Amino acid sequence: MVEGGMKCVKYLIFFFNFIFVISGIALVTLGAVIKGYYNKYLDFLGDGVVGAPILLIIVGVVIFFVAFMGCCGAIRESYCMTMTFAVLLALIFILELAAGITAYVLRDDIRTTLNTNMQATMQNYGKDDYDGVTKTWDGVQMEADCCGAFNYTEWADVEYGKSGDVPDSCCINSVEGCGAGVLLMSPEQAATVVHTRGCVPVMLGVVHDNWVWLTVAAAVLVAVEIVGILLGCCLARSYKYTGYSNVSV
């Protein structure tokens, strides 16, 4: 009966390790997709936000290898390997918990970072030595249908807008020269030519949506990890007290 129960736990370990493998691959994929998206806006988001998907990729790779160790421990019925699997899983759980708490505490910094970086990079828009900044701004304004950090009139405060122009990427119908003289128009006239809402709120919404996906993925993974830790400890204990601890590692 004890042997049957141990086999049941063993099969559950296999099942959960299969889930871990899938989870690891999913985390690596999700992290890569989000990182690829964030990289386009590196000038705005800063290293802190962009580092989150990198951490996700690392965790996914580690989970994949930990799951492999768990499978090996169950196959060889090794107390040492199975216990190592449970301990490593517990360490991953603690690291994820610490990362989650840190992200929650620093969540308000994202708005400050976006505001600061966008205001600063606007000053360099269109300059010869800042092609990357110009492309980033054009990409954001065209994709998000926005203009300026919080309002299209902010372009009047930077060198590019001194003549009354805004970038063509602000235009509702983006064609060459469409942003010329927009700052000299009335707000009503400008609204027919360019997108008047700012890009900071739009970017915050994008980051928030991505963090929601990260949070959901982390919550599901943590729940699976807790079960995996308990099963790993249970199986290792069974090996230890039924003589399997003598099996070679």
XYZ file of C-alpha atoms in Angstrom:
249
model
C 0.000 0.000 0.000
C 2.882 2.327 0.867
C 4.572 1.380 -2.388
C 1.367 2.133 -4.295
C 1.081 5.532 -2.644
C 4.701 6.281 -3.474
C 4.110 5.346 -7.114
C 1.111 7.693 -7.155
C 3.268 10.546 -5.845
C 5.957 9.604 -8.348
C 3.524 9.883 -11.236
C 2.271 13.199 -9.869
C 5.877 14.426 -9.810
C 6.167 13.472 -13.478
C 2.911 15.293 -14.240
C 3.927 18.465 -12.431
C 7.391 18.399 -13.967
C 5.745 18.215 -17.367
C 3.781 21.330 -16.390
C 7.050 22.934 -15.217
C 8.685 22.221 -18.560
C 5.746 23.790 -20.405
C 5.753 26.702 -17.923
C 9.483 27.229 -18.434
C 9.086 27.345 -22.205
C 6.065 29.655 -21.859
C 7.955 32.026 -19.537
C 10.936 32.203 -21.894
C 8.598 32.896 -24.831
C 6.564 35.502 -22.929
C 9.716 37.196 -21.655
C 11.238 37.289 -25.144
C 8.071 38.778 -26.684
C 7.737 41.468 -24.007
C 11.468 42.249 -24.141
C 11.267 42.619 -27.912
C 8.390 45.060 -27.487
C 10.106 47.021 -24.700
C 13.383 47.262 -26.628
C 11.677 49.576 -29.112
C 11.068 52.024 -26.281
C 14.299 51.578 -24.326
C 14.936 55.346 -24.389
C 11.688 55.870 -22.452
C 11.324 52.899 -20.137
C 14.825 52.620 -18.689
C 16.732 49.505 -17.660
C 14.544 48.710 -14.642
C 11.361 47.996 -16.605
C 13.179 46.317 -19.499
C 14.984 44.078 -16.994
C 11.709 42.448 -15.885
C 11.247 40.279 -19.013
C 14.949 39.332 -18.857
C 14.359 38.035 -15.333
C 11.357 36.135 -16.663
C 13.519 34.454 -19.315
C 16.138 33.480 -16.720
C 13.497 32.041 -14.384
C 11.985 30.090 -17.289
C 15.353 28.528 -18.184
C 16.094 27.657 -14.535
C 12.643 26.086 -14.076
C 13.186 23.998 -17.205
C 16.414 22.516 -15.810
C 14.975 22.073 -12.306
C 12.072 20.141 -13.837
C 14.589 17.933 -15.644
C 16.299 17.212 -12.318
C 12.935 16.368 -10.758
C 12.221 13.862 -13.520
C 15.656 12.277 -13.108
C 15.160 12.021 -9.347
C 11.802 10.334 -9.789
C 13.090 7.915 -12.450
C 16.162 6.900 -10.452
C 14.187 6.986 -7.212
C 16.975 9.034 -5.677
C 16.361 10.761 -2.360
C 19.226 13.189 -2.997
C 18.083 14.343 -6.442
C 14.416 14.529 -5.492
C 15.197 16.559 -2.365
C 17.486 18.828 -4.383
C 14.604 19.364 -6.816
C 12.289 20.379 -3.958
C 14.888 22.715 -2.414
C 15.672 24.421 -5.738
C 11.964 24.839 -6.389
C 11.574 26.420 -2.951
C 14.447 28.820 -3.693
C 12.841 29.817 -6.998
C 9.579 30.409 -5.153
C 11.320 32.685 -2.616
C 13.102 34.638 -5.377
C 9.848 35.088 -7.295
C 8.112 36.275 -4.140
C 10.897 38.790 -3.472
C 10.788 40.007 -7.094
C 7.004 40.380 -6.923
C 7.168 42.437 -3.722
C 9.909 44.633 -5.211
C 7.906 45.201 -8.404
C 4.828 46.163 -6.378
C 6.796 48.618 -4.236
C 8.433 50.228 -7.278
C 5.311 50.300 -9.470
C 4.863 54.079 -9.093
C 8.398 54.666 -10.377
C 7.334 53.636 -13.877
C 5.251 56.786 -14.340
C 8.083 58.971 -13.050
C 10.609 57.220 -15.306
C 8.412 57.578 -18.383
C 7.682 61.239 -17.675
C 11.328 62.099 -17.015
C 12.725 60.190 -20.008
C 10.107 61.419 -22.450
C 10.531 65.047 -21.420
C 14.317 64.718 -21.701
C 14.378 62.926 -25.073
C 11.969 65.424 -26.650
C 14.782 67.969 -26.385
C 16.908 65.895 -28.764
C 14.240 65.003 -31.318
C 15.347 65.601 -34.901
C 18.995 66.265 -34.040
C 21.688 64.622 -36.166
C 23.329 62.714 -33.318
C 20.061 61.333 -31.942
C 18.580 59.239 -34.732
C 17.600 56.509 -32.242
C 15.597 58.965 -30.120
C 13.882 60.373 -33.207
C 12.926 56.893 -34.438
C 11.663 55.911 -30.984
C 9.460 58.980 -30.753
C 8.126 58.504 -34.280
C 7.412 54.838 -33.569
C 5.521 55.577 -30.348
C 3.490 58.445 -31.775
C 2.494 56.524 -34.884
C 1.658 53.265 -33.103
C -0.113 54.807 -30.113
C -1.831 57.707 -31.947
C -0.407 60.243 -29.517
C 1.732 63.376 -29.585
C 4.180 64.684 -26.991
C 4.559 63.446 -23.441
C 1.218 64.679 -22.066
C 0.000 67.024 -24.807
C 0.908 67.961 -28.370
C 1.606 71.570 -27.300
C 4.688 70.392 -25.381
C 6.565 70.384 -28.686
C 6.505 74.185 -28.480
C 8.893 73.977 -25.513
C 11.652 72.138 -27.391
C 13.975 73.180 -30.186
C 12.165 71.155 -32.854
C 8.893 73.017 -32.264
C 10.244 76.587 -32.139
C 8.967 77.226 -35.652
C 5.506 75.943 -34.755
C 5.972 72.430 -36.128
C 5.283 69.065 -34.562
C 6.677 65.761 -35.870
C 4.848 64.321 -38.848
C 4.367 61.147 -36.787
C 1.810 63.093 -34.709
C -0.508 63.482 -37.684
C -3.765 61.616 -38.066
C -2.811 61.050 -41.696
C 0.963 60.891 -41.579
C 2.458 62.412 -44.714
C 5.605 64.448 -45.149
C 5.170 67.999 -43.873
C 1.768 67.399 -42.283
C 3.013 68.614 -38.876
C 4.164 71.990 -40.150
C 2.592 74.954 -38.352
C 0.315 72.847 -36.152
C 1.386 74.699 -32.995
C 0.235 77.973 -34.607
C -3.287 76.614 -35.116
C -6.161 76.822 -32.688
C -6.729 73.714 -30.556
C -9.822 72.930 -32.635
C -7.905 73.149 -35.909
C -4.978 71.166 -34.544
C -7.310 68.359 -33.420
C -8.300 67.805 -37.072
C -4.674 67.387 -38.119
C -2.824 65.656 -35.267
C -3.494 63.362 -32.318
C -3.645 65.693 -29.339
C -3.417 63.210 -26.449
C -0.049 62.606 -24.819
C 2.016 59.419 -25.043
C 2.774 58.924 -21.321
C -0.761 57.714 -20.426
C -0.770 55.418 -23.469
C 2.622 53.926 -22.592
C 1.552 53.453 -18.982
C -1.467 51.506 -20.220
C 0.756 49.258 -22.356
C 3.166 48.604 -19.478
C 0.226 47.937 -17.136
C -1.283 45.398 -19.554
C 2.040 43.587 -19.850
C 2.460 43.542 -16.075
C -1.012 42.019 -15.753
C 0.082 39.129 -17.988
C 3.289 38.754 -15.994
C 1.333 38.744 -12.736
C -1.118 36.101 -13.971
C 1.737 33.918 -15.235
C 3.600 34.299 -11.925
C 0.490 33.492 -9.850
C -0.202 30.291 -11.792
C 3.447 29.281 -11.613
C 3.667 29.915 -7.861
C 0.598 27.746 -7.245
C 2.116 24.904 -9.272
C 5.472 25.358 -7.522
C 3.923 25.030 -4.058
C 2.313 21.725 -5.032
C 5.579 20.600 -6.648
C 7.564 21.416 -3.489
C 5.156 19.438 -1.316
C 5.154 16.455 -3.673
C 8.939 16.535 -3.997
C 9.411 16.539 -0.226
C 6.823 13.773 0.158
C 8.487 11.595 -2.490
C 11.979 12.207 -1.093
C 10.755 11.292 2.388
C 9.238 8.098 0.992
C 12.539 7.165 -0.651
C 14.421 7.843 2.578
C 12.210 5.735 4.821
C 11.600 2.858 2.439
C 15.201 2.144 1.586
C 15.443 4.017 -1.696
C 17.939 6.456 -0.247
C 20.587 3.882 -0.961
C 19.982 4.040 -4.668
C 22.914 5.677 -6.438
C 22.626 9.309 -7.453
